[in-house]
Amino acid sequence: MPGYTLYGAEVSYFTGKARAYLDWRGVDYVEELATQQVYRDIILPSVGWPVIPVMKTPSGEIVQDTADIIAHVEAAEGLSPPAIPDTPVQAFVAQLLQLYADEWLVLPAMHYRWNYNEDWAYQEFGAISAPDRPAPEQYDIGKRNGERFKGALPPLGVSPTTAPAIERSYEAFLREFSTHLEVHPYALGGRATLADFALYGPLYAHLYRDPTSGDLMKRYAPKVADWVERVKAGSPSEGELLPNDEIPLTLVPILARQMREQFPALHQTAELFGAWAETASPGTHVPRAVGQIEIDIEDTQGPAAARTFPLWRLQAALDAYSALEGDALARADDLLERIRGSALKEFSLPARLARTDYRIALAA
Ligand SMILES: N[C@@H](CCC(=O)N[C@@H](CS)C(=O)NCC(=O)O)C(=O)O
């Protein structure tokens, strides 16, 4: 029986996340480069829109979205230990960190790529799309494809006004994560989990592998670069998570940063999504953005699109919180208080989301 096939690219944020998971899980898979031909022949006909990574299962099923890829392999293989901790508060924090890594660290990742590594990125994009063409031609092709990605900066809220604050926030995050890594090898203790695979997305593809960003990380936060290398090596788990479902104290500054920076953006987006949902019928696909919000990073404000996909990751985190009871709930609430995130206790999405046809939709 053939194994899994992952269609993606080394240069891609979310391919990095899926690859880190598959390597750690140790399942049989090959990675195929998402060339123009792969987009035309495999991705567009099955998924319906151009996105990577895409996974083909041994039975030929196509799975998109890294969370679905991880969930699919976890369920199909039934291996231990699980990628998402089965300890409830650790599971909740893994979901929070996935939300932060997937949907907020994308700001520094994209800022540094397109404002410090632009030509390098065009060359990389071209080499992926047309591996057999000469370098100058690849650059031109890469520039055509890459401009779509560079165009994502304003909707993300990356602008000349916010860029210095995004850099201050990222450098502070690097310090906070370095302090954590002095005590714990991975996000939740002695082995990798979903939180590490998600963090690896931005911290590998953009912020380690892009040359100027990689230099910064290695100079400024060698411990983080070392963690990137350990996750990349995909070593199977030799350690354990913290005992008794504990959350490392050294994660508090990172989670507090998430509550401070990302949650106000999520609140505004949820409100706009609620207004949109009032007139939409169940099953309707949700637009990628529902208006405009104001982000605030390190006391600097700027406009951004109200991107809806983060609400899908938020829903997973809120579901993990709702599943808590008794002592676990008390411990999570204590953590929320420490990270000034108590508002999350009352945060409920105005309408429930589902996923159909590889997109998010209003739940039926
Ligand atoms: N939520 C998706 C995100 C995938 C994603 O954004 N992939 C990027 C490359 S790293 C892409 O292909 N984006 C195209 C687009 O968003 O239009 C996942 O986790 O798989």
mmCIF file of C-alpha atoms and ligand atoms in Angstrom, residues 12-15 17 39 49-53 64-67 69 102-103 148-149 206 288 309 313, ligand 1:
data_model
loop_
_atom_site.group_PDB
_atom_site.id
_atom_site.type_symbol
_atom_site.label_atom_id
_atom_site.label_comp_id
_atom_site.label_asym_id
_atom_site.label_seq_id
_atom_site.Cartn_x
_atom_site.Cartn_y
_atom_site.Cartn_z
ATOM 1 C CA SER A 12 5.806 27.425 2.497
ATOM 2 C CA TYR A 13 4.715 28.196 6.061
ATOM 3 C CA PHE A 14 1.976 25.598 6.327
ATOM 4 C CA THR A 15 3.837 22.868 4.454
ATOM 5 C CA LYS A 17 3.826 22.615 9.847
ATOM 6 C CA TYR A 39 -1.566 22.908 -8.953
ATOM 7 C CA TRP A 49 -8.549 26.942 -5.025
ATOM 8 C CA PRO A 50 -4.763 27.319 -5.088
ATOM 9 C CA VAL A 51 -3.364 26.428 -1.690
ATOM 10 C CA ILE A 52 -0.685 24.245 -0.149
ATOM 11 C CA PRO A 53 -0.105 21.942 1.592
ATOM 12 C CA GLN A 64 -6.416 20.209 2.937
ATOM 13 C CA ASP A 65 -5.820 22.388 5.936
ATOM 14 C CA THR A 66 -3.015 21.440 8.229
ATOM 15 C CA ALA A 67 -5.331 20.861 11.198
ATOM 16 C CA ILE A 69 -4.193 16.738 7.851
ATOM 17 C CA ASP A 102 -0.968 30.032 12.352
ATOM 18 C CA GLU A 103 -2.787 33.328 12.408
ATOM 19 C CA ARG A 148 0.054 37.683 -4.900
ATOM 20 C CA PHE A 149 1.653 36.720 -1.582
ATOM 21 C CA HIS A 206 10.026 32.307 6.751
ATOM 22 C CA ARG A 288 -12.238 35.306 3.450
ATOM 23 C CA PHE A 309 -10.088 31.945 8.927
ATOM 24 C CA ARG A 313 -8.826 28.189 14.727
HETATM 25 N N1 LIG B 1 -5.224 27.141 6.935
HETATM 26 C C1 LIG B 1 -4.435 26.597 5.863
HETATM 27 C C2 LIG B 1 -3.497 27.659 5.337
HETATM 28 C C3 LIG B 1 -2.714 27.238 4.141
HETATM 29 C C4 LIG B 1 -2.027 28.421 3.485
HETATM 30 O O1 LIG B 1 -2.339 29.594 3.767
HETATM 31 N N2 LIG B 1 -1.076 28.109 2.610
HETATM 32 C C5 LIG B 1 -0.388 29.130 1.876
HETATM 33 C C6 LIG B 1 1.037 28.697 1.586
HETATM 34 S S1 LIG B 1 1.937 28.459 3.079
HETATM 35 C C7 LIG B 1 -1.115 29.290 0.565
HETATM 36 O O2 LIG B 1 -1.051 28.444 -0.303
HETATM 37 N N3 LIG B 1 -1.881 30.362 0.468
HETATM 38 C C8 LIG B 1 -2.636 30.678 -0.698
HETATM 39 C C9 LIG B 1 -3.820 31.511 -0.345
HETATM 40 O O3 LIG B 1 -4.101 31.635 0.880
HETATM 41 O O4 LIG B 1 -4.464 32.025 -1.258
HETATM 42 C C10 LIG B 1 -3.677 25.388 6.401
HETATM 43 O O5 LIG B 1 -3.430 25.297 7.606
HETATM 44 O O6 LIG B 1 -3.401 24.488 5.596
#
